[in-house]
Structure formats: C-alpha cells, structure tokens
C-alpha positions as MATLAB code, in Angstrom:
seq = 'XXXXXXXXXXXXXXXXXXXXXXXXXXXXXXXXXXXXXXXXXXXXXXXXXXXXXXXXXXXXXXXXXXXXXXXXXXXXXXXXXXXXXXXXXXXXXXXXXXXXXXXXXXXXXXXXXXXXXXXXX';
ca = [
     -11.483   28.874  -44.758;
      -9.210   30.985  -42.655;
     -11.770   33.588  -41.587;
     -13.273   32.533  -38.272;
     -16.497   34.382  -39.149;
     -17.095   31.917  -41.985;
     -16.533   28.927  -39.712;
     -18.837   30.420  -37.089;
     -21.481   31.198  -39.726;
     -21.367   27.589  -40.882;
     -21.777   26.436  -37.276;
     -24.655   28.844  -36.581;
     -26.391   27.780  -39.775;
     -26.912   24.190  -38.569;
     -29.923   23.112  -36.511;
     -28.223   20.325  -34.560;
     -31.291   19.579  -32.453;
     -33.377   18.995  -35.584;
     -30.703   16.688  -37.023;
     -30.505   14.710  -33.776;
     -34.273   14.333  -33.758;
     -34.774   13.543  -37.450;
     -31.794   11.325  -38.195;
     -31.115    9.768  -34.806;
     -34.750    9.626  -33.648;
     -33.839   11.692  -30.613;
     -31.248    9.174  -29.384;
     -28.321   11.523  -29.958;
     -27.281   14.748  -28.319;
     -26.514   17.670  -30.619;
     -22.751   17.797  -31.156;
     -20.520   20.822  -30.827;
     -17.859   21.799  -33.315;
     -15.208   20.440  -33.198;
     -16.470   17.179  -31.801;
     -14.517   15.163  -29.257;
     -12.363   18.121  -28.266;
     -11.591   19.179  -24.711;
     -13.706   22.196  -23.824;
     -16.245   21.477  -26.569;
     -18.945   23.194  -24.472;
     -17.754   26.601  -25.709;
     -18.495   25.502  -29.278;
     -22.190   24.750  -28.705;
     -23.752   27.258  -31.065;
     -27.496   27.844  -31.153;
     -29.175   27.674  -34.556;
     -29.188   31.254  -35.851;
     -29.345   31.534  -39.656;
     -29.851   35.314  -39.564;
     -26.574   35.879  -37.722;
     -24.901   33.287  -39.950;
     -25.873   35.245  -43.070;
     -24.606   38.490  -41.513;
     -21.275   36.887  -40.581;
     -20.833   35.679  -44.162;
     -21.616   39.178  -45.425;
     -19.142   40.703  -42.942;
     -16.490   38.209  -44.070;
     -16.906   39.312  -47.698;
     -19.309   36.631  -48.899;
     -22.666   38.425  -49.238;
     -23.687   35.951  -51.950;
     -22.133   32.928  -50.260;
     -19.793   30.545  -52.072;
     -19.513   26.951  -53.263;
     -17.272   24.279  -51.774;
     -16.792   20.540  -51.744;
     -17.872   18.546  -48.690;
     -16.618   14.989  -48.319;
     -19.124   12.369  -47.245;
     -18.339    8.781  -46.370;
     -19.921    5.924  -44.493;
     -17.991    5.618  -41.277;
     -18.158    2.068  -39.868;
     -19.260    3.575  -36.554;
     -21.860    5.910  -38.069;
     -23.967    4.569  -40.905;
     -25.977    7.801  -40.718;
     -23.022    9.973  -41.770;
     -24.198   10.479  -45.393;
     -27.646   11.570  -44.175;
     -26.011   13.988  -41.740;
     -23.899   15.478  -44.568;
     -27.035   15.900  -46.692;
     -28.716   17.696  -43.784;
     -25.687   19.942  -43.279;
     -25.627   20.810  -46.975;
     -29.315   21.683  -46.809;
     -28.823   24.000  -43.840;
     -25.785   25.642  -45.442;
     -27.776   26.198  -48.624;
     -30.314   28.178  -46.579;
     -27.578   30.644  -45.569;
     -26.222   30.962  -49.114;
     -23.544   28.275  -49.206;
     -23.462   25.589  -51.872;
     -21.921   22.400  -50.501;
     -21.163   20.021  -53.351;
     -21.157   16.613  -51.674;
     -18.357   14.313  -52.812;
     -18.779   10.702  -51.712;
     -15.566    8.950  -50.748;
     -14.868    5.473  -49.451;
     -14.204    5.738  -45.704;
     -10.973    3.718  -45.792;
      -9.633    5.821  -48.644;
     -10.550    9.029  -46.795;
      -8.999    7.804  -43.548;
      -5.777    6.741  -45.272;
      -5.491    9.986  -47.231;
      -6.476   12.465  -44.489;
      -6.307   11.008  -40.983;
      -3.205    8.826  -41.127;
      -0.940   11.638  -42.448;
      -2.139   13.926  -39.618;
      -1.348   11.291  -37.013;
       2.056   10.656  -38.600;
       2.785   14.399  -38.530;
       1.856   14.547  -34.838;
      -1.363   16.532  -35.312;
];
C-alpha cells in the first residue's frame, strides 16, 4: 500500500500490549512499526480502532480490503505464527481481511531478504 493512511490504520488497529501479554506472557515489550529502526519511538501507536477505521475510509477503503499476509516460523521467534494470527484478528476488526499464507522461513528469507541486501536496501 502506498497510502500512508492505510499503513497508519493498520498500525493503530493492533493492540500490541494485549499481544505482548497474551502471546509472550508479559515478557515482551510492545514493538513499534517498523521494528529495529532508528527512531522507532515515533512509530509507537496507541491502539485506536475507531481512528483506524476512519483512516481507511478517508483513504478510499470504507469497506476495507483483502490482502495476503506471509507467516513463517522464524528460528528466533517460534511465536511468529501466533503473532500473525493475532494481527489478522485485529485487522479483521477494522474491516481488513488478511489471508495468512504460511511460508517456510528459509524460503521467505532467500526470496525476500537476500535480494534486498544484495540491492543495498
């Protein structure tokens, strides 16, 4: 998605504190978006599904939309599939239909991460 309102709506539609508590038993801090980026503090959005729905409406998606979300088991995060299921559930509440596609982590990494590193991204 190019429209920053859609990205912000997706971020506002996630209750990170609830995910940290439910999936990580409170042993994780809610993450910003994007993670592991300098200045990530400015991306710490509070859970606000009402504003998320309005942003989607303003961006031309009053009825939401469907999209594919890739899920894989990262060797460093066995909880990743549960997190993706939680994200999809939150997005569904704001009108988005995330169709979860499970992909082997090594295949995903080779297809998506390695080319970015090779291209200098």
